[in-house]
Amino acid sequence: MLSRRTILSSVALGILGAAHVSATALTAMLGANERSCYYADVDGVGEKVGFYFAVQSGGNFEIDYVVMDPDDKVLLEGVAEKQGDYIFTANKVGEYSFCFENEAYTSDKLLDFDIMVESEPRRILSSTQQPLKEHTSSLEESTYKISGLLSSITRTQKYFHTRHHRNYSTVLSTQSRIFWFTILECVIIAAMSLIQIWILKTFFSRSGR
C-alpha cells in the first residue's frame, strides 16, 4: 500500500510534467476593406501553437487569413474561409503574427478566434527523490485523458457557439428581407390599385361623351 508521501510525490510529478499553456481567446469586429493582425510570443523551439477562428456574422461568413513566423515566412494562409482549426510546431523563437484580411469584402465581419502556445517543460527530479515511473505514468495517462476530454468539450462548445451566431445572423437577414419584400409588395399593390382606378375613370369618362 502506497504511503501518503508517495502519493503526494506522484501528484507533484504529474503537476510538474503537465504542459504549460498560454492561450488568448478574443472576439473582434473587422470592418470592410480592413486588415487586422494579432501576435503571440514563442519562447522555445518545438512549442506547439494552436490557432482557431470562426466567422460569426457578416456577408457569407468568409474571411482571408495568413499566419507568419518571426521572419515573415508564411506558415498558413487561406482565402474565403469560414473557419479553421490548426496546430503547428514552432521552429523559431520570436513573435508569430496572425492576420485577418477583409479587404476583398464589403461587409463587416465578427470574428471569434483563439491563439494558444503550449510548452512541455522537462521533469526535474531531486537527488533524494526516488523515481516513481509506474505511478507517474498512470497519473500522466489519466491527466492526458482528462485534457483530451476537456479539449473535445471546448471544441464542441466552439462549434455550437459558431452555429448559434451564424443562425442568428441568418434569421436577422431573413427578417430584413421579409420586411422590405412586404414593403415592396404593399407599394406594388397600391400602385396597381391607383392604375386600375385611373383606367376605370378614363374609360367611363370617355363612354359618357
PDB file of C-alpha atoms in Angstrom:
ATOM      1  CA  MET A   1       0.000   0.000   0.000  1.00  0.00           C
ATOM      2  CA  LEU A   2       1.393   3.386  -1.012  1.00  0.00           C
ATOM      3  CA  SER A   3       2.131   5.883   1.702  1.00  0.00           C
ATOM      4  CA  ARG A   4       0.620   9.357   1.713  1.00  0.00           C
ATOM      5  CA  ARG A   5       4.030  10.865   0.955  1.00  0.00           C
ATOM      6  CA  THR A   6       4.456   8.647  -2.125  1.00  0.00           C
ATOM      7  CA  ILE A   7       1.030   9.648  -3.450  1.00  0.00           C
ATOM      8  CA  LEU A   8       1.801  13.324  -2.913  1.00  0.00           C
ATOM      9  CA  SER A   9       5.112  12.895  -4.730  1.00  0.00           C
ATOM     10  CA  SER A  10       3.319  11.316  -7.686  1.00  0.00           C
ATOM     11  CA  VAL A  11       0.845  14.156  -7.799  1.00  0.00           C
ATOM     12  CA  ALA A  12       3.661  16.706  -7.657  1.00  0.00           C
ATOM     13  CA  LEU A  13       5.467  14.964 -10.502  1.00  0.00           C
ATOM     14  CA  GLY A  14       2.284  14.921 -12.545  1.00  0.00           C
ATOM     15  CA  ILE A  15       1.856  18.636 -11.995  1.00  0.00           C
ATOM     16  CA  LEU A  16       5.467  19.321 -12.988  1.00  0.00           C
ATOM     17  CA  GLY A  17       5.052  17.195 -16.097  1.00  0.00           C
ATOM     18  CA  ALA A  18       1.858  18.883 -17.189  1.00  0.00           C
ATOM     19  CA  ALA A  19       2.062  21.201 -20.156  1.00  0.00           C
ATOM     20  CA  HIS A  20       2.157  24.930 -19.617  1.00  0.00           C
ATOM     21  CA  VAL A  21      -0.434  26.578 -21.853  1.00  0.00           C
ATOM     22  CA  SER A  22      -0.711  30.253 -22.744  1.00  0.00           C
ATOM     23  CA  ALA A  23      -3.968  30.963 -24.580  1.00  0.00           C
ATOM     24  CA  THR A  24      -5.765  34.048 -25.838  1.00  0.00           C
ATOM     25  CA  ALA A  25      -9.460  33.930 -26.764  1.00  0.00           C
ATOM     26  CA  LEU A  26     -10.747  37.034 -28.497  1.00  0.00           C
ATOM     27  CA  THR A  27     -13.769  38.343 -30.334  1.00  0.00           C
ATOM     28  CA  ALA A  28     -13.188  41.156 -32.816  1.00  0.00           C
ATOM     29  CA  MET A  29     -15.139  43.153 -35.389  1.00  0.00           C
ATOM     30  CA  LEU A  30     -13.312  43.550 -38.694  1.00  0.00           C
ATOM     31  CA  GLY A  31     -14.664  46.307 -40.917  1.00  0.00           C
ATOM     32  CA  ALA A  32     -14.984  46.187 -44.679  1.00  0.00           C
ATOM     33  CA  ASN A  33     -11.697  46.621 -46.560  1.00  0.00           C
ATOM     34  CA  GLU A  34      -9.696  46.262 -43.329  1.00  0.00           C
ATOM     35  CA  ARG A  35      -6.767  44.135 -42.176  1.00  0.00           C
ATOM     36  CA  SER A  36      -6.083  43.238 -38.547  1.00  0.00           C
ATOM     37  CA  CYS A  37      -3.116  41.363 -37.052  1.00  0.00           C
ATOM     38  CA  TYR A  38      -2.546  39.720 -33.666  1.00  0.00           C
ATOM     39  CA  TYR A  39       0.714  38.411 -32.194  1.00  0.00           C
ATOM     40  CA  ALA A  40       1.914  35.621 -29.911  1.00  0.00           C
ATOM     41  CA  ASP A  41       5.405  35.119 -28.440  1.00  0.00           C
ATOM     42  CA  VAL A  42       7.092  31.724 -28.611  1.00  0.00           C
ATOM     43  CA  ASP A  43       9.896  31.275 -26.082  1.00  0.00           C
ATOM     44  CA  GLY A  44      11.332  27.964 -27.247  1.00  0.00           C
ATOM     45  CA  VAL A  45      11.810  25.824 -30.330  1.00  0.00           C
ATOM     46  CA  GLY A  46       9.399  22.914 -30.510  1.00  0.00           C
ATOM     47  CA  GLU A  47       6.492  24.587 -28.729  1.00  0.00           C
ATOM     48  CA  LYS A  48       3.018  23.797 -30.026  1.00  0.00           C
ATOM     49  CA  VAL A  49       0.998  26.703 -31.403  1.00  0.00           C
ATOM     50  CA  GLY A  50      -2.750  26.369 -31.825  1.00  0.00           C
ATOM     51  CA  PHE A  51      -4.842  28.679 -33.998  1.00  0.00           C
ATOM     52  CA  TYR A  52      -8.621  28.601 -34.231  1.00  0.00           C
ATOM     53  CA  PHE A  53     -11.013  31.075 -35.850  1.00  0.00           C
ATOM     54  CA  ALA A  54     -14.621  31.256 -36.981  1.00  0.00           C
ATOM     55  CA  VAL A  55     -16.611  33.988 -38.691  1.00  0.00           C
ATOM     56  CA  GLN A  56     -19.708  34.544 -36.565  1.00  0.00           C
ATOM     57  CA  SER A  57     -21.557  37.041 -38.746  1.00  0.00           C
ATOM     58  CA  GLY A  58     -21.217  39.224 -41.811  1.00  0.00           C
ATOM     59  CA  GLY A  59     -21.659  38.600 -45.527  1.00  0.00           C
ATOM     60  CA  ASN A  60     -21.194  34.964 -46.472  1.00  0.00           C
ATOM     61  CA  PHE A  61     -19.133  34.269 -43.310  1.00  0.00           C
ATOM     62  CA  GLU A  62     -15.877  34.342 -45.320  1.00  0.00           C
ATOM     63  CA  ILE A  63     -12.501  35.836 -44.398  1.00  0.00           C
ATOM     64  CA  ASP A  64      -8.887  35.697 -45.631  1.00  0.00           C
ATOM     65  CA  TYR A  65      -6.102  34.896 -43.170  1.00  0.00           C
ATOM     66  CA  VAL A  66      -2.347  34.423 -43.036  1.00  0.00           C
ATOM     67  CA  VAL A  67      -0.017  33.147 -40.278  1.00  0.00           C
ATOM     68  CA  MET A  68       3.671  34.099 -40.385  1.00  0.00           C
ATOM     69  CA  ASP A  69       6.745  33.246 -38.322  1.00  0.00           C
ATOM     70  CA  PRO A  70       9.210  35.803 -36.849  1.00  0.00           C
ATOM     71  CA  ASP A  71      10.984  36.011 -40.251  1.00  0.00           C
ATOM     72  CA  ASP A  72       7.674  36.821 -42.040  1.00  0.00           C
ATOM     73  CA  LYS A  73       7.608  33.398 -43.666  1.00  0.00           C
ATOM     74  CA  VAL A  74       4.060  32.277 -44.415  1.00  0.00           C
ATOM     75  CA  LEU A  75       3.100  29.177 -42.423  1.00  0.00           C
ATOM     76  CA  LEU A  76      -0.651  29.089 -43.014  1.00  0.00           C
ATOM     77  CA  GLU A  77      -2.940  31.036 -45.318  1.00  0.00           C
ATOM     78  CA  GLY A  78      -6.419  30.793 -46.702  1.00  0.00           C
ATOM     79  CA  VAL A  79      -8.874  32.699 -48.884  1.00  0.00           C
ATOM     80  CA  ALA A  80     -12.629  32.952 -48.321  1.00  0.00           C
ATOM     81  CA  GLU A  81     -12.535  30.594 -45.332  1.00  0.00           C
ATOM     82  CA  LYS A  82     -15.416  30.383 -42.847  1.00  0.00           C
ATOM     83  CA  GLN A  83     -13.443  28.787 -40.007  1.00  0.00           C
ATOM     84  CA  GLY A  84     -10.257  26.899 -39.262  1.00  0.00           C
ATOM     85  CA  ASP A  85      -8.530  24.935 -36.519  1.00  0.00           C
ATOM     86  CA  TYR A  86      -4.777  24.352 -36.824  1.00  0.00           C
ATOM     87  CA  ILE A  87      -1.868  23.193 -34.663  1.00  0.00           C
ATOM     88  CA  PHE A  88       1.756  23.527 -35.754  1.00  0.00           C
ATOM     89  CA  THR A  89       5.204  23.239 -34.191  1.00  0.00           C
ATOM     90  CA  ALA A  90       7.208  26.438 -33.811  1.00  0.00           C
ATOM     91  CA  ASN A  91      10.673  26.042 -35.333  1.00  0.00           C
ATOM     92  CA  LYS A  92      11.847  29.519 -34.380  1.00  0.00           C
ATOM     93  CA  VAL A  93      11.784  31.671 -31.256  1.00  0.00           C
ATOM     94  CA  GLY A  94      10.105  35.031 -31.540  1.00  0.00           C
ATOM     95  CA  GLU A  95       6.853  36.762 -32.396  1.00  0.00           C
ATOM     96  CA  TYR A  96       4.354  34.975 -34.633  1.00  0.00           C
ATOM     97  CA  SER A  97       1.690  37.019 -36.416  1.00  0.00           C
ATOM     98  CA  PHE A  98      -1.909  36.009 -37.129  1.00  0.00           C
ATOM     99  CA  CYS A  99      -3.587  38.345 -39.626  1.00  0.00           C
ATOM    100  CA  PHE A 100      -7.157  38.545 -40.885  1.00  0.00           C
ATOM    101  CA  GLU A 101      -7.937  40.345 -44.133  1.00  0.00           C
ATOM    102  CA  ASN A 102     -11.350  41.691 -45.087  1.00  0.00           C
ATOM    103  CA  GLU A 103     -10.055  43.862 -47.908  1.00  0.00           C
ATOM    104  CA  ALA A 104     -11.869  41.957 -50.660  1.00  0.00           C
ATOM    105  CA  TYR A 105     -15.278  42.138 -48.974  1.00  0.00           C
ATOM    106  CA  THR A 106     -17.785  44.946 -48.474  1.00  0.00           C
ATOM    107  CA  SER A 107     -19.440  43.803 -45.225  1.00  0.00           C
ATOM    108  CA  ASP A 108     -18.192  43.878 -41.624  1.00  0.00           C
ATOM    109  CA  LYS A 109     -17.216  40.534 -40.052  1.00  0.00           C
ATOM    110  CA  LEU A 110     -17.488  39.393 -36.441  1.00  0.00           C
ATOM    111  CA  LEU A 111     -14.596  37.027 -35.636  1.00  0.00           C
ATOM    112  CA  ASP A 112     -14.125  34.602 -32.768  1.00  0.00           C
ATOM    113  CA  PHE A 113     -10.587  33.208 -32.502  1.00  0.00           C
ATOM    114  CA  ASP A 114      -8.088  31.567 -30.148  1.00  0.00           C
ATOM    115  CA  ILE A 115      -4.291  31.678 -30.179  1.00  0.00           C
ATOM    116  CA  MET A 116      -2.634  29.095 -27.930  1.00  0.00           C
ATOM    117  CA  VAL A 117       1.043  28.499 -27.184  1.00  0.00           C
ATOM    118  CA  GLU A 118       1.803  25.260 -25.370  1.00  0.00           C
ATOM    119  CA  SER A 119       5.171  24.212 -23.936  1.00  0.00           C
ATOM    120  CA  GLU A 120       6.093  20.985 -22.148  1.00  0.00           C
ATOM    121  CA  PRO A 121       8.815  21.573 -19.521  1.00  0.00           C
ATOM    122  CA  ARG A 122      11.048  18.618 -18.686  1.00  0.00           C
ATOM    123  CA  ARG A 123      10.506  16.907 -15.364  1.00  0.00           C
ATOM    124  CA  ILE A 124      13.244  17.651 -12.801  1.00  0.00           C
ATOM    125  CA  LEU A 125      13.889  15.127 -10.024  1.00  0.00           C
ATOM    126  CA  SER A 126      15.944  15.869  -6.925  1.00  0.00           C
ATOM    127  CA  SER A 127      18.808  13.565  -5.985  1.00  0.00           C
ATOM    128  CA  THR A 128      16.963  12.321  -2.882  1.00  0.00           C
ATOM    129  CA  GLN A 129      13.752  11.565  -4.758  1.00  0.00           C
ATOM    130  CA  GLN A 130      13.199   8.011  -5.999  1.00  0.00           C
ATOM    131  CA  PRO A 131      11.721   7.568  -9.475  1.00  0.00           C
ATOM    132  CA  LEU A 132       8.078   6.601  -9.453  1.00  0.00           C
ATOM    133  CA  LYS A 133       7.802   5.649 -13.089  1.00  0.00           C
ATOM    134  CA  GLU A 134       4.876   3.267 -12.785  1.00  0.00           C
ATOM    135  CA  HIS A 135       2.649   5.548 -10.694  1.00  0.00           C
ATOM    136  CA  THR A 136       3.701   8.687 -12.581  1.00  0.00           C
ATOM    137  CA  SER A 137       2.889   7.092 -15.941  1.00  0.00           C
ATOM    138  CA  SER A 138      -0.553   6.133 -14.683  1.00  0.00           C
ATOM    139  CA  LEU A 139      -1.140   9.667 -13.412  1.00  0.00           C
ATOM    140  CA  GLU A 140       0.099  11.175 -16.673  1.00  0.00           C
ATOM    141  CA  GLU A 141      -2.184   8.893 -18.672  1.00  0.00           C
ATOM    142  CA  SER A 142      -5.176   9.986 -16.598  1.00  0.00           C
ATOM    143  CA  THR A 143      -4.142  13.633 -16.957  1.00  0.00           C
ATOM    144  CA  TYR A 144      -3.880  13.356 -20.737  1.00  0.00           C
ATOM    145  CA  LYS A 145      -7.269  11.634 -20.919  1.00  0.00           C
ATOM    146  CA  ILE A 146      -8.870  14.449 -18.924  1.00  0.00           C
ATOM    147  CA  SER A 147      -7.076  17.022 -21.082  1.00  0.00           C
ATOM    148  CA  GLY A 148      -8.360  15.299 -24.236  1.00  0.00           C
ATOM    149  CA  LEU A 149     -11.927  15.263 -22.909  1.00  0.00           C
ATOM    150  CA  LEU A 150     -11.713  18.937 -21.981  1.00  0.00           C
ATOM    151  CA  SER A 151     -10.374  19.774 -25.444  1.00  0.00           C
ATOM    152  CA  SER A 152     -13.242  17.833 -27.018  1.00  0.00           C
ATOM    153  CA  ILE A 153     -15.778  19.703 -24.880  1.00  0.00           C
ATOM    154  CA  THR A 154     -14.156  23.028 -25.779  1.00  0.00           C
ATOM    155  CA  ARG A 155     -14.278  22.246 -29.498  1.00  0.00           C
ATOM    156  CA  THR A 156     -17.936  21.221 -29.213  1.00  0.00           C
ATOM    157  CA  GLN A 157     -18.765  24.453 -27.402  1.00  0.00           C
ATOM    158  CA  LYS A 158     -16.972  26.475 -30.084  1.00  0.00           C
ATOM    159  CA  TYR A 159     -18.903  24.622 -32.801  1.00  0.00           C
ATOM    160  CA  PHE A 160     -22.297  25.304 -31.223  1.00  0.00           C
ATOM    161  CA  HIS A 161     -21.274  28.878 -30.440  1.00  0.00           C
ATOM    162  CA  THR A 162     -20.432  29.431 -34.110  1.00  0.00           C
ATOM    163  CA  ARG A 163     -23.633  27.723 -35.266  1.00  0.00           C
ATOM    164  CA  HIS A 164     -25.683  29.915 -32.919  1.00  0.00           C
ATOM    165  CA  HIS A 165     -24.170  33.157 -34.214  1.00  0.00           C
ATOM    166  CA  ARG A 166     -24.466  32.146 -37.857  1.00  0.00           C
ATOM    167  CA  ASN A 167     -28.073  31.018 -37.476  1.00  0.00           C
ATOM    168  CA  TYR A 168     -28.905  34.218 -35.600  1.00  0.00           C
ATOM    169  CA  SER A 169     -27.297  36.276 -38.356  1.00  0.00           C
ATOM    170  CA  THR A 170     -29.284  34.325 -40.961  1.00  0.00           C
ATOM    171  CA  VAL A 171     -32.522  34.959 -39.039  1.00  0.00           C
ATOM    172  CA  LEU A 172     -31.821  38.705 -38.885  1.00  0.00           C
ATOM    173  CA  SER A 173     -31.017  38.768 -42.596  1.00  0.00           C
ATOM    174  CA  THR A 174     -34.216  36.836 -43.402  1.00  0.00           C
ATOM    175  CA  GLN A 175     -36.305  39.173 -41.250  1.00  0.00           C
ATOM    176  CA  SER A 176     -34.842  42.191 -43.018  1.00  0.00           C
ATOM    177  CA  ARG A 177     -35.562  40.684 -46.441  1.00  0.00           C
ATOM    178  CA  ILE A 178     -39.135  39.788 -45.461  1.00  0.00           C
ATOM    179  CA  PHE A 179     -39.715  43.329 -44.168  1.00  0.00           C
ATOM    180  CA  TRP A 180     -38.510  45.016 -47.332  1.00  0.00           C
ATOM    181  CA  PHE A 181     -40.303  42.475 -49.523  1.00  0.00           C
ATOM    182  CA  THR A 182     -43.529  43.246 -47.659  1.00  0.00           C
ATOM    183  CA  ILE A 183     -42.999  46.991 -48.138  1.00  0.00           C
ATOM    184  CA  LEU A 184     -42.343  46.445 -51.850  1.00  0.00           C
ATOM    185  CA  GLU A 185     -45.445  44.254 -52.131  1.00  0.00           C
ATOM    186  CA  CYS A 186     -47.594  46.928 -50.470  1.00  0.00           C
ATOM    187  CA  VAL A 187     -46.214  49.602 -52.799  1.00  0.00           C
ATOM    188  CA  ILE A 188     -46.928  47.428 -55.859  1.00  0.00           C
ATOM    189  CA  ILE A 189     -50.498  46.692 -54.681  1.00  0.00           C
ATOM    190  CA  ALA A 190     -51.142  50.387 -54.022  1.00  0.00           C
ATOM    191  CA  ALA A 191     -49.729  51.316 -57.438  1.00  0.00           C
ATOM    192  CA  MET A 192     -51.842  48.673 -59.177  1.00  0.00           C
ATOM    193  CA  SER A 193     -54.961  49.933 -57.360  1.00  0.00           C
ATOM    194  CA  LEU A 194     -54.284  53.512 -58.450  1.00  0.00           C
ATOM    195  CA  ILE A 195     -53.663  52.399 -62.037  1.00  0.00           C
ATOM    196  CA  GLN A 196     -56.907  50.413 -62.070  1.00  0.00           C
ATOM    197  CA  ILE A 197     -58.853  53.407 -60.687  1.00  0.00           C
ATOM    198  CA  TRP A 198     -57.281  55.658 -63.310  1.00  0.00           C
ATOM    199  CA  ILE A 199     -58.125  53.195 -66.112  1.00  0.00           C
ATOM    200  CA  LEU A 200     -61.759  52.837 -64.974  1.00  0.00           C
ATOM    201  CA  LYS A 201     -62.127  56.596 -64.536  1.00  0.00           C
ATOM    202  CA  THR A 202     -60.728  57.197 -68.018  1.00  0.00           C
ATOM    203  CA  PHE A 203     -62.961  54.507 -69.531  1.00  0.00           C
ATOM    204  CA  PHE A 204     -66.200  55.852 -68.009  1.00  0.00           C
ATOM    205  CA  SER A 205     -65.329  59.462 -68.818  1.00  0.00           C
ATOM    206  CA  ARG A 206     -64.848  58.564 -72.484  1.00  0.00           C
ATOM    207  CA  SER A 207     -68.024  56.449 -72.513  1.00  0.00           C
ATOM    208  CA  GLY A 208     -70.060  59.377 -71.111  1.00  0.00           C
ATOM    209  CA  ARG A 209     -69.103  61.526 -74.068  1.00  0.00           C
TER     210      ARG A 209
END
